[in-house]
PDB file of C-alpha atoms (C1' of nucleotides) in Angstrom:
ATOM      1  CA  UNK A   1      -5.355 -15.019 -18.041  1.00  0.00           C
ATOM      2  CA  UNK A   2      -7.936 -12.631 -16.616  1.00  0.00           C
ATOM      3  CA  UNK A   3      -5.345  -9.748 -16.693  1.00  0.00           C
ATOM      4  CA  UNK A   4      -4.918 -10.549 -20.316  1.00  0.00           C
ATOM      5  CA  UNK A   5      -8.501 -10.608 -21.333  1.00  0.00           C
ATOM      6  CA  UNK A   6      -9.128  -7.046 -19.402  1.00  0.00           C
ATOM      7  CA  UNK A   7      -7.366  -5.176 -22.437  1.00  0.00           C
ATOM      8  CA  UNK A   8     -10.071  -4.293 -25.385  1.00  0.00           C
ATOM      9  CA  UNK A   9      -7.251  -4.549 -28.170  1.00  0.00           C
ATOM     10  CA  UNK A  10      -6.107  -8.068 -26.776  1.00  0.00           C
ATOM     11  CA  UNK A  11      -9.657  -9.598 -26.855  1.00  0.00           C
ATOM     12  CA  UNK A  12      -9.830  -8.077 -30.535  1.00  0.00           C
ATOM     13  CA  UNK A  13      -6.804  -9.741 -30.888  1.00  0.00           C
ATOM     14  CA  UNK A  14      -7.875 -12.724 -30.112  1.00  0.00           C
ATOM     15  CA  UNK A  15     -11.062 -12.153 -32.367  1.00  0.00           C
ATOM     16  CA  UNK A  16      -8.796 -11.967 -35.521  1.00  0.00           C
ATOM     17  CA  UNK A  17      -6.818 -14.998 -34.185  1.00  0.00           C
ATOM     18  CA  UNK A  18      -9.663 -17.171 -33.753  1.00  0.00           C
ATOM     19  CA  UNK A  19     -10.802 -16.800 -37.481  1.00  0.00           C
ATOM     20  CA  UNK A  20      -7.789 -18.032 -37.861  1.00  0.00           C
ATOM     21  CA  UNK A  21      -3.888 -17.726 -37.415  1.00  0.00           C
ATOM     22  CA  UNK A  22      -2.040 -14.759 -38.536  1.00  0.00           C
ATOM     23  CA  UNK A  23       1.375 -13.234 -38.608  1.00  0.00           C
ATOM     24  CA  UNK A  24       2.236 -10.493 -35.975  1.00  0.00           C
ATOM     25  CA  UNK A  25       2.456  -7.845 -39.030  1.00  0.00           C
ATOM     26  CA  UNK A  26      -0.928  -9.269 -40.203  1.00  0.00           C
ATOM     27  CA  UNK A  27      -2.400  -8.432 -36.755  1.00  0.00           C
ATOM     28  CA  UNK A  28      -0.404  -5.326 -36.849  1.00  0.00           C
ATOM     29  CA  UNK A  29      -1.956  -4.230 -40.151  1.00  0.00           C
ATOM     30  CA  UNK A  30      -5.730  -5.583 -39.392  1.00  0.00           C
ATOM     31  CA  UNK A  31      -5.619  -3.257 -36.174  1.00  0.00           C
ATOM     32  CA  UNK A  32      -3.884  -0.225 -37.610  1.00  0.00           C
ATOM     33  CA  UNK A  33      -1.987   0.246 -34.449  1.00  0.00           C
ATOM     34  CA  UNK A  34       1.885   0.838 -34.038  1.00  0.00           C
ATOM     35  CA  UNK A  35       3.819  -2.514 -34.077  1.00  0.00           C
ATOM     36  CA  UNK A  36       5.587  -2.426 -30.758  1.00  0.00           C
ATOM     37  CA  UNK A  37       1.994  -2.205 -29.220  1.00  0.00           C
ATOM     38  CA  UNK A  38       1.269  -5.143 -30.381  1.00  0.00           C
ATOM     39  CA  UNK A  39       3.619  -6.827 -30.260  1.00  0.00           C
ATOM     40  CA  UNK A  40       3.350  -5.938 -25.904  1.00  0.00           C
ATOM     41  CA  UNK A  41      -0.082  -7.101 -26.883  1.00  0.00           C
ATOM     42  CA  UNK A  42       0.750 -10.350 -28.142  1.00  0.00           C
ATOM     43  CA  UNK A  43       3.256 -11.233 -25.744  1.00  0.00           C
ATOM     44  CA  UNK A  44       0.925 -10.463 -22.743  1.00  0.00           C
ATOM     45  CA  UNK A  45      -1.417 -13.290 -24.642  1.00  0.00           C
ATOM     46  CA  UNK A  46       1.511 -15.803 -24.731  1.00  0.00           C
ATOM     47  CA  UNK A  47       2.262 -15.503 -20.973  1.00  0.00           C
ATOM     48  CA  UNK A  48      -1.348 -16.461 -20.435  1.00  0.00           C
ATOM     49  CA  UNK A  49      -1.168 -18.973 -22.575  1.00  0.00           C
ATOM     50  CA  UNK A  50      -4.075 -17.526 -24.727  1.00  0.00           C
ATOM     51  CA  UNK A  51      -1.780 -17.692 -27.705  1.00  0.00           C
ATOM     52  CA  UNK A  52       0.474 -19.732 -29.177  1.00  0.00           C
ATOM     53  CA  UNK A  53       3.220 -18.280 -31.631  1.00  0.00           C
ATOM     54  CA  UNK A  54       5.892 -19.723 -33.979  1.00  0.00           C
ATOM     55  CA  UNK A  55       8.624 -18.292 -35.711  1.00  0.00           C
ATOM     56  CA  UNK A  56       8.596 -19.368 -39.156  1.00  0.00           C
ATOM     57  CA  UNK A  57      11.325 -17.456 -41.235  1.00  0.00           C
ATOM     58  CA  UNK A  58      11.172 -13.877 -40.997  1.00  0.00           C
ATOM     59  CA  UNK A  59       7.505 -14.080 -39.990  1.00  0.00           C
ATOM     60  CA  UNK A  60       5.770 -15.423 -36.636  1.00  0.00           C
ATOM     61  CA  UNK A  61       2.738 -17.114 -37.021  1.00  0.00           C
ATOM     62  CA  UNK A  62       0.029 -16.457 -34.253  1.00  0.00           C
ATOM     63  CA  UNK A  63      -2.503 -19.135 -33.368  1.00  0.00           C
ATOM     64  CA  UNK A  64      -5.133 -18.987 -30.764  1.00  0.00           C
ATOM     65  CA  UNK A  65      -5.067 -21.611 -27.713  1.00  0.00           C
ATOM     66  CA  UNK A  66      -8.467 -21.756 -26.999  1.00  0.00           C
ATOM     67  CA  UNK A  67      -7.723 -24.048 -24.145  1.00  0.00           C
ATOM     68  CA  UNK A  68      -7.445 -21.702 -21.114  1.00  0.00           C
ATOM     69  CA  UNK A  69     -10.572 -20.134 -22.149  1.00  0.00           C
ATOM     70  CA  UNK A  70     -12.246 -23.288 -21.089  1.00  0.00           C
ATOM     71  CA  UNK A  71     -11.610 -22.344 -17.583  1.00  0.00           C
ATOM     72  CA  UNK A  72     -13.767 -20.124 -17.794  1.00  0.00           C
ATOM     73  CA  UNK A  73     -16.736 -22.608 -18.764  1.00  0.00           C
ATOM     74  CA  UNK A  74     -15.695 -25.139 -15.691  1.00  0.00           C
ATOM     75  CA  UNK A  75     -15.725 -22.031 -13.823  1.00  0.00           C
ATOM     76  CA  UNK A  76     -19.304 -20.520 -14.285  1.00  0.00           C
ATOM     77  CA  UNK A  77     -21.097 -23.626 -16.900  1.00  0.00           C
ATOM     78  CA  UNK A  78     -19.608 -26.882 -15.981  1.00  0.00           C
ATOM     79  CA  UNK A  79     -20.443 -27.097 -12.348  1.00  0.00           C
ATOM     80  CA  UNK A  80     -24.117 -28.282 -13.439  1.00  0.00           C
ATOM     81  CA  UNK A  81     -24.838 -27.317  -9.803  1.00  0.00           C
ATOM     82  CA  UNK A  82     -23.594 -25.340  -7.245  1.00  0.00           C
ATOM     83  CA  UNK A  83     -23.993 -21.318  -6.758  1.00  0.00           C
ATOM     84  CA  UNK A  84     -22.848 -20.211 -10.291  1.00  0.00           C
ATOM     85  CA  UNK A  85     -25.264 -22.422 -11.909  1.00  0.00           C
ATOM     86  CA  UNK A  86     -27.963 -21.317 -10.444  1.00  0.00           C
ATOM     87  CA  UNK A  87     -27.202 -17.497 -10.336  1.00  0.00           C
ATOM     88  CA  UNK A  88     -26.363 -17.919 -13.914  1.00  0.00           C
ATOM     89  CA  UNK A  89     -29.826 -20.087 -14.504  1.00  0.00           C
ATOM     90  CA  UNK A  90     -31.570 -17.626 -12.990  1.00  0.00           C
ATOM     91  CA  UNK A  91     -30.719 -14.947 -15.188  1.00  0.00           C
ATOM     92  CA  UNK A  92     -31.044 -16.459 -18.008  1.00  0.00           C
ATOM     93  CA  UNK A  93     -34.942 -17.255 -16.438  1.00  0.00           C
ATOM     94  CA  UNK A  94     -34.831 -13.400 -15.953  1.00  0.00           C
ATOM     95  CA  UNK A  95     -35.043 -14.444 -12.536  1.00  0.00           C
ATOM     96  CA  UNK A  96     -32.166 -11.861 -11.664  1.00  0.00           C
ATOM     97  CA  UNK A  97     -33.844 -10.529  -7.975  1.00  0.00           C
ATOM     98  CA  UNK A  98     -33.923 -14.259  -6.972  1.00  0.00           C
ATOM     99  CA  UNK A  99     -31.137 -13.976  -4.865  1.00  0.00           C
ATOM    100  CA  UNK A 100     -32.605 -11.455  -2.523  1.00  0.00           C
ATOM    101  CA  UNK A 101     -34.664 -14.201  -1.440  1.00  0.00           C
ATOM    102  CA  UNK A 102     -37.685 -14.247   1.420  1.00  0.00           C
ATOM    103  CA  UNK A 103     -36.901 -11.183   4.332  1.00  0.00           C
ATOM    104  CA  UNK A 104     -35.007  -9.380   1.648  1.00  0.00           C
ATOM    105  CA  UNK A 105     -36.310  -6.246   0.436  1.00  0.00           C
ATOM    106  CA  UNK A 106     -37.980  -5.527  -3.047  1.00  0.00           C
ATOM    107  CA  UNK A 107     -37.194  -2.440  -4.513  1.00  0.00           C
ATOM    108  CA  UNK A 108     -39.305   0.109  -2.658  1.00  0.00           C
ATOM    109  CA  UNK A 109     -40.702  -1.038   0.642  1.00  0.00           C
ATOM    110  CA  UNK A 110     -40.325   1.527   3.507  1.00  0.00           C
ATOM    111  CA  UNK A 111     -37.434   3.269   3.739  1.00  0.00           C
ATOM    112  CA  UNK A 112     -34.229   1.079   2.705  1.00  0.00           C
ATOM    113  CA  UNK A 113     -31.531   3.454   1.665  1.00  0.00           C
ATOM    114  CA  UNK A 114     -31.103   5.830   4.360  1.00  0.00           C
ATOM    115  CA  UNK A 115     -30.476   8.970   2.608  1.00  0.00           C
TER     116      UNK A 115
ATOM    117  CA  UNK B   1     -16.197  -5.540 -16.468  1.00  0.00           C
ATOM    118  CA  UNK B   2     -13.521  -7.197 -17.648  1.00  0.00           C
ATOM    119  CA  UNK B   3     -11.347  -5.215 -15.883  1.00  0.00           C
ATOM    120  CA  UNK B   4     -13.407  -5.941 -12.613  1.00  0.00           C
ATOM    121  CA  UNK B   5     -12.665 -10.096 -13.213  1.00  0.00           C
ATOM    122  CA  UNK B   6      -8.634  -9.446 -13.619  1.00  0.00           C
ATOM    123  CA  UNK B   7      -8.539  -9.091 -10.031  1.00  0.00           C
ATOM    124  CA  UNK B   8      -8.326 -12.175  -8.012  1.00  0.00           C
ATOM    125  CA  UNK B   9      -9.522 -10.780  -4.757  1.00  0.00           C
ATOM    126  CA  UNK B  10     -12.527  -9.274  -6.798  1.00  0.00           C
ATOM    127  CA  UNK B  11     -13.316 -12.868  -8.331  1.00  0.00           C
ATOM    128  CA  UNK B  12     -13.195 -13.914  -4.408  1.00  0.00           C
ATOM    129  CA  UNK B  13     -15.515 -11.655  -3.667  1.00  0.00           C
ATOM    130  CA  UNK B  14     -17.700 -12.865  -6.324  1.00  0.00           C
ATOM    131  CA  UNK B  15     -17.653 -16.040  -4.986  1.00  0.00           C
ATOM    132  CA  UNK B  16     -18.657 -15.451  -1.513  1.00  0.00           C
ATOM    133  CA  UNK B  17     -21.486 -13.359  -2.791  1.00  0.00           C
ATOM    134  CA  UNK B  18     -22.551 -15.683  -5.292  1.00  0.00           C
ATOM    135  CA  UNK B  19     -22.973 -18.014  -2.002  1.00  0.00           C
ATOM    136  CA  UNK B  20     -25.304 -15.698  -0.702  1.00  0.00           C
ATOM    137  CA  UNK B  21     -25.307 -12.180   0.054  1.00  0.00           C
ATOM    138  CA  UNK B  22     -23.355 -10.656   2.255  1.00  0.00           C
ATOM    139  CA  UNK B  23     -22.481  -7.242   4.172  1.00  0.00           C
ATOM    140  CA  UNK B  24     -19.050  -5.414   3.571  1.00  0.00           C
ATOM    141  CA  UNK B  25     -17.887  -6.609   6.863  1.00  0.00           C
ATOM    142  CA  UNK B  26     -18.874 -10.156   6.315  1.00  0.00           C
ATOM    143  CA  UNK B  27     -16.983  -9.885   2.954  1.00  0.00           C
ATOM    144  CA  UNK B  28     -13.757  -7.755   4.804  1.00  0.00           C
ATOM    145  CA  UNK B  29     -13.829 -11.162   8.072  1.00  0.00           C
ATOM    146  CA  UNK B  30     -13.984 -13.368   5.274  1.00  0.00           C
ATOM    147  CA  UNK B  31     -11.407 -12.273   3.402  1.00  0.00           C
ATOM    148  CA  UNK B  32      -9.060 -11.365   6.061  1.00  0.00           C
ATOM    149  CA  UNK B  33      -7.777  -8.355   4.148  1.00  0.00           C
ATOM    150  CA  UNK B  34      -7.939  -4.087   5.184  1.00  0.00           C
ATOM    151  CA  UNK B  35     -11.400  -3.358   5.335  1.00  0.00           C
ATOM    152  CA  UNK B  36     -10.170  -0.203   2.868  1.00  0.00           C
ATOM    153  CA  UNK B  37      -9.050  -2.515   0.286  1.00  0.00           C
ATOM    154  CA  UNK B  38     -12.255  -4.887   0.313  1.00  0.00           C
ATOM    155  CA  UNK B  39     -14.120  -1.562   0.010  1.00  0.00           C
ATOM    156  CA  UNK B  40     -12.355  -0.722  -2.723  1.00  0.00           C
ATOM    157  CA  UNK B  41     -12.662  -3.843  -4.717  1.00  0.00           C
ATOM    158  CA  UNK B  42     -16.629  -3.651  -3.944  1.00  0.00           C
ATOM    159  CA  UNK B  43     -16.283  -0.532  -5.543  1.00  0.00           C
ATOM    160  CA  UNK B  44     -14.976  -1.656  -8.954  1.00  0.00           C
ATOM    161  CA  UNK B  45     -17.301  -4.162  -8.515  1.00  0.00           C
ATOM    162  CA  UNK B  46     -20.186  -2.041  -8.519  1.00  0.00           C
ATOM    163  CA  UNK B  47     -18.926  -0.276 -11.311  1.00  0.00           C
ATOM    164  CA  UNK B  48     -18.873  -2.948 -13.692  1.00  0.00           C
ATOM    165  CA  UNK B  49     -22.569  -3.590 -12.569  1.00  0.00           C
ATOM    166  CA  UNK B  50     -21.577  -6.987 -10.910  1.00  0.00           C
ATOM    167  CA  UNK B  51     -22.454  -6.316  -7.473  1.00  0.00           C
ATOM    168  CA  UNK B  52     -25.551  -4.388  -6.460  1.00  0.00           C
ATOM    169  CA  UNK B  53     -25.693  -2.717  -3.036  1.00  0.00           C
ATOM    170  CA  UNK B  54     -27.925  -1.128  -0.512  1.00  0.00           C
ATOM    171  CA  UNK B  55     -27.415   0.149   2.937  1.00  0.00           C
ATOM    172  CA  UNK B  56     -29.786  -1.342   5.512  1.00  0.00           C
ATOM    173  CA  UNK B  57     -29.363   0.712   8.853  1.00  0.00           C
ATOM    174  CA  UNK B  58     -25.906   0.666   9.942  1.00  0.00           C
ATOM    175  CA  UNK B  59     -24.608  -2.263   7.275  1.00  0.00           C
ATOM    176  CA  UNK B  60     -24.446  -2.276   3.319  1.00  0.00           C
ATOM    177  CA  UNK B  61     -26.005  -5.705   1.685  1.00  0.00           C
ATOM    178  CA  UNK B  62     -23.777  -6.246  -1.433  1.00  0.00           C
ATOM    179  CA  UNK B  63     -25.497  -8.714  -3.761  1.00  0.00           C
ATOM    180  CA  UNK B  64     -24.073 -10.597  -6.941  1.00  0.00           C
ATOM    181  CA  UNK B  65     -25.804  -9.466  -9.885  1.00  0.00           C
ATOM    182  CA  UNK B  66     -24.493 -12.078 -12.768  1.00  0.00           C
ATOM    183  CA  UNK B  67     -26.307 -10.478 -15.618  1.00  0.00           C
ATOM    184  CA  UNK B  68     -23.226  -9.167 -16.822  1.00  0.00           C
ATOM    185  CA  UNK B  69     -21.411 -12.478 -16.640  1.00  0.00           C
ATOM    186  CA  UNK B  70     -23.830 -13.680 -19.218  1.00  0.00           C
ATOM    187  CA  UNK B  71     -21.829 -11.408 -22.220  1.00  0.00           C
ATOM    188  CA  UNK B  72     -18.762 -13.863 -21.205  1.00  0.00           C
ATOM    189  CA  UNK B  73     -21.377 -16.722 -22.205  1.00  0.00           C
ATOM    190  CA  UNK B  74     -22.808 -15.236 -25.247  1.00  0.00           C
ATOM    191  CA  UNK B  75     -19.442 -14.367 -26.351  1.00  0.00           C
ATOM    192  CA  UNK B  76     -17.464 -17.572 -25.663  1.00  0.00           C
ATOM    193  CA  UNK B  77     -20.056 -20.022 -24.379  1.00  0.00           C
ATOM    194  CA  UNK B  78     -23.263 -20.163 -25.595  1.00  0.00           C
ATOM    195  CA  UNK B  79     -22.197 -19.180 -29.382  1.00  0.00           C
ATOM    196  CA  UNK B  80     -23.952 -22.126 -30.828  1.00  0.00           C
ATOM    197  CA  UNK B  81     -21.965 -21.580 -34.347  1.00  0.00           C
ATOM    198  CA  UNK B  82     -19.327 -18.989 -34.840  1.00  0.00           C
ATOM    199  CA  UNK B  83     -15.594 -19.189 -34.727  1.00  0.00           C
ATOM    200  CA  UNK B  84     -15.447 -19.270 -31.042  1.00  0.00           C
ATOM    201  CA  UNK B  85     -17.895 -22.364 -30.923  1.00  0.00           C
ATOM    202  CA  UNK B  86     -15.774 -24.165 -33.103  1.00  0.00           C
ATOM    203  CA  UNK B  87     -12.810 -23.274 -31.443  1.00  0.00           C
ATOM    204  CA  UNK B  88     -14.035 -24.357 -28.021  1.00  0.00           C
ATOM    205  CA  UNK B  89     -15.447 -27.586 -29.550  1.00  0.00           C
ATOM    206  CA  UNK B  90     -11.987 -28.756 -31.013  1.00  0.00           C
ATOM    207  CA  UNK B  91     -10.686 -27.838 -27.496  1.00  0.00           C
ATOM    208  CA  UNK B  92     -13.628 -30.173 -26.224  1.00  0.00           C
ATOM    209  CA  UNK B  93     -12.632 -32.640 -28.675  1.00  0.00           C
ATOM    210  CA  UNK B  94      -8.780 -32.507 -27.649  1.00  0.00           C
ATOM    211  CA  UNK B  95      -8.080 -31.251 -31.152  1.00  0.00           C
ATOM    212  CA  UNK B  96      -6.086 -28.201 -30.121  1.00  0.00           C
ATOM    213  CA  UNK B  97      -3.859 -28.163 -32.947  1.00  0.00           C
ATOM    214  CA  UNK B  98      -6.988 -28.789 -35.352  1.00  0.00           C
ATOM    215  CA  UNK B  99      -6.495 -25.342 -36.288  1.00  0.00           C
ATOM    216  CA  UNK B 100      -3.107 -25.371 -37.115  1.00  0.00           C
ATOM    217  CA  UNK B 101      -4.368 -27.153 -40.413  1.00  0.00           C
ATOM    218  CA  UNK B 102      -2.913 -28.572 -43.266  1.00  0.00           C
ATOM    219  CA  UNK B 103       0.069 -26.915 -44.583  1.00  0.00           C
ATOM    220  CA  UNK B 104       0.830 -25.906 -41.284  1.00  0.00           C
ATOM    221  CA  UNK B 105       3.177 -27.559 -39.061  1.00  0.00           C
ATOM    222  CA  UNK B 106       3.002 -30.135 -36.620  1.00  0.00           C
ATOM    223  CA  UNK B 107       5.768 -29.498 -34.066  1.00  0.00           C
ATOM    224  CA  UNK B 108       8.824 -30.583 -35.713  1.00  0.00           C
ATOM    225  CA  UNK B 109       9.422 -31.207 -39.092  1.00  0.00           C
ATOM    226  CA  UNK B 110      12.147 -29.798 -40.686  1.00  0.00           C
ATOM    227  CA  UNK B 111      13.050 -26.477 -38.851  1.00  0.00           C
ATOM    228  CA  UNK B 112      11.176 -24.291 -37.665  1.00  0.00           C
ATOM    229  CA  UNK B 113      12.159 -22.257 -35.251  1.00  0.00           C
ATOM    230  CA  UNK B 114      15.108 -21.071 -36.479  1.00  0.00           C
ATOM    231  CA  UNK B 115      17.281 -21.036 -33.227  1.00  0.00           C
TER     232      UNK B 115
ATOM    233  C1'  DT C   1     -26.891  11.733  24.443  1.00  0.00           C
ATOM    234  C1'  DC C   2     -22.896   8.926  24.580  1.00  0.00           C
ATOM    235  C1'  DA C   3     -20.162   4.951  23.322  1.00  0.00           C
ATOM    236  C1'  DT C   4     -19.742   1.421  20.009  1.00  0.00           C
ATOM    237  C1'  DT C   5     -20.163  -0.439  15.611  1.00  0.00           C
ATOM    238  C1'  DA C   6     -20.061  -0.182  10.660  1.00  0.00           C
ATOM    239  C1'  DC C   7     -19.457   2.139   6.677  1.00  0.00           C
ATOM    240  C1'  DG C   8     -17.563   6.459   3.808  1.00  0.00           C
ATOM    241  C1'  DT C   9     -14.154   9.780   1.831  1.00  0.00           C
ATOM    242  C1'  DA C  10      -9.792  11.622   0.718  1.00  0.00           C
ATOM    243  C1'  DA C  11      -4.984  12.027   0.383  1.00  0.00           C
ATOM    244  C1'  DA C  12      -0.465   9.965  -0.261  1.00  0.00           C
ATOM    245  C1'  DC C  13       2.375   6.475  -1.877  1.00  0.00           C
ATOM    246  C1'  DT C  14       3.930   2.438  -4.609  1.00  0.00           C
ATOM    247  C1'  DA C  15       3.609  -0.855  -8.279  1.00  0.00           C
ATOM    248  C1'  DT C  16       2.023  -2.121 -12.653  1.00  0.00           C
ATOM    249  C1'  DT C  17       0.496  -1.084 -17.337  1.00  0.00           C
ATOM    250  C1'  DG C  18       0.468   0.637 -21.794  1.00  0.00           C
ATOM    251  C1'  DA C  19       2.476   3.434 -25.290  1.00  0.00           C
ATOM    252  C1'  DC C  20       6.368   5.507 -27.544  1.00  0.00           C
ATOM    253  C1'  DT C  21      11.320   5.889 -29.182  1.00  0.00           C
ATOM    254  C1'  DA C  22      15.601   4.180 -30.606  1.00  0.00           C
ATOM    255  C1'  DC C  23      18.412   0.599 -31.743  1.00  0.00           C
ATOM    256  C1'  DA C  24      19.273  -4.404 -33.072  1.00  0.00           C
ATOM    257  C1'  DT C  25      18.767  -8.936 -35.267  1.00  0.00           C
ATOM    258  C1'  DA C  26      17.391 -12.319 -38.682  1.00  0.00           C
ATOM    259  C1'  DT C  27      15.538 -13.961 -43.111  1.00  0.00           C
ATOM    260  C1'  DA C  28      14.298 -13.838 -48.353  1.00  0.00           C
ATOM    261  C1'  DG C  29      15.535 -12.709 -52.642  1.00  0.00           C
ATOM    262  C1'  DT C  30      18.635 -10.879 -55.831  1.00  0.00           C
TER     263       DT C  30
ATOM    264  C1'  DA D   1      27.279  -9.664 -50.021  1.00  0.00           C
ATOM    265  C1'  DC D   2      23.502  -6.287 -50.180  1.00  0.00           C
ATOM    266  C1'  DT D   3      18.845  -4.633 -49.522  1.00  0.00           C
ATOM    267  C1'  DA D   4      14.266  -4.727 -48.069  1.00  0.00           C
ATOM    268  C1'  DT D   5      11.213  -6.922 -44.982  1.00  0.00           C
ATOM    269  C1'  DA D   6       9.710  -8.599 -40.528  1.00  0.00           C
ATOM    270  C1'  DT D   7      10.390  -9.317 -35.941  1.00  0.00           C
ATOM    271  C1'  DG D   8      13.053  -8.563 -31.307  1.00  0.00           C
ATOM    272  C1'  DT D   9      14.910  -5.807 -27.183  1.00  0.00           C
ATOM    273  C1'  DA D  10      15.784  -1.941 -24.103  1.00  0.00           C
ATOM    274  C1'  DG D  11      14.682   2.214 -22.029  1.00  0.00           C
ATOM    275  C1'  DT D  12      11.681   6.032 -20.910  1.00  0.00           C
ATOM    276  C1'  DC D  13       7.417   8.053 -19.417  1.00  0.00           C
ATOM    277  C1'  DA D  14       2.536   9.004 -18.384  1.00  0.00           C
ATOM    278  C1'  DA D  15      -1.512   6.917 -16.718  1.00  0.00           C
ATOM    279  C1'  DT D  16      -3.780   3.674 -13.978  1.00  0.00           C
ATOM    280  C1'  DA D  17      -4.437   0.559 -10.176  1.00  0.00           C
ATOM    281  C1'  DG D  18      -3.913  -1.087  -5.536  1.00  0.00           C
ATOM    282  C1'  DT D  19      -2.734  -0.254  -0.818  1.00  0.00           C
ATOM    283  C1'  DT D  20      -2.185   2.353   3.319  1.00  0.00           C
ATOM    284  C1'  DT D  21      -3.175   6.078   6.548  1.00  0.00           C
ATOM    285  C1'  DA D  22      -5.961   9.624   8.535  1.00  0.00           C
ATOM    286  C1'  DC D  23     -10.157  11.620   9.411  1.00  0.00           C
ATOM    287  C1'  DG D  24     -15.379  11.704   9.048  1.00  0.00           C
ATOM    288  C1'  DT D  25     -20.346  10.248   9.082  1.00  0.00           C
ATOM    289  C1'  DA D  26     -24.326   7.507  10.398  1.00  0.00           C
ATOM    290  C1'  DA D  27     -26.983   4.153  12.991  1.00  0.00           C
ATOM    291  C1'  DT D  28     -27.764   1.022  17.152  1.00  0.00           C
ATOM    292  C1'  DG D  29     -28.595   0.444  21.946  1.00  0.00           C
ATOM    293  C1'  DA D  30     -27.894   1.493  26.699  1.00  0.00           C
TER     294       DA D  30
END
DNA sequence: TCATTACGTAAACTATTGACTACATATAGT
DNA sequence: ACTATATGTAGTCAATAGTTTACGTAATGA
């Protein structure tokens, strides 16, 4: 799922699915990109589940499965506590040096980076 | 950045330094794996802004910086309305096939699929 | 200053991806 | 059955990514 997401014209993919379904020459036409491309596109999405397709007479239908996504949210959101939440919570606090914590240098102290 | 998550050994690494911070050969014992290839992965890492490092004396602190993370959360999560939010929701609801809609299919019908 | 420890750089090699080309199949409508 | 439309499959190729190997630099402490 992560490999499928690292692809720019996959998560725009997805963007068009989400607004809702479409056939794989609708996609194809939205993105102005050659078909076969796509089409690699698309099928990269199925294997991670991101999207779920149909074949419905001469046309497939595309529809987003917005369920594996979620694994992202009980990844980093869910776990109300634990490391994530709080690294996360303290950049949204703009609390982002937090982590360096007491002992750990500022920015500028003495002489940190060698060279 | 999103290239930097598609890498499971990479979203290790982000968990051990979301833990705390830790030195490259903290990370390389903890892992297990060629120090070359930890090094590597710290690299990308950097790259994509989600680690920040700094060499103290002989060792190089690598720290999580989860700023970035926080476009995966105002992209998928924190979207209070959009398409995404309501996506997610029905996927909170257990309504995957909400957006299938009316005058679209169930699972079996008639026939779909033509094979 | 010398040995040890810890990190850095670069080259070589392999595997995986992404894009392109050519050919093939299946359906809708006439 | 025939044609146009829409999708499917296979093969090639360049680019990228990941790993391994070899050599190099810098700091700690005796």
């Amino acid at each position: 799922m992560w490999r499928a997401l690292a692809h720019a014209t996959r998560r725009q993919v997805l963007d068009l699915l989400v607004e809702s379904p479409r056939t794989t020459g609708q996609v194809v036409a939205a993105l102005g990109l050659d078909r076969h491309v796509v089409m690699a596109h698309l099928a990269v999405l199925r294997d991670a589940g991101l999207v779920l397709s149909e074949r419905r007479g001469r046309v497939r239908m595309n529809f987003l499965n917005a369920v594996p996504i979620q694994e992202i949210h009980h990844r980093w959101v869910t776990p109300a506590s634990g490391p994530w939440a709080s690294a996360l919570i303290a950049v949204r606090d703009g609390a982002e040096a937090l982590q360096e914590g007491p002992g750990t240098p500022g920015l500028v102290d003495d002489r940190r980076i060698s060279g």
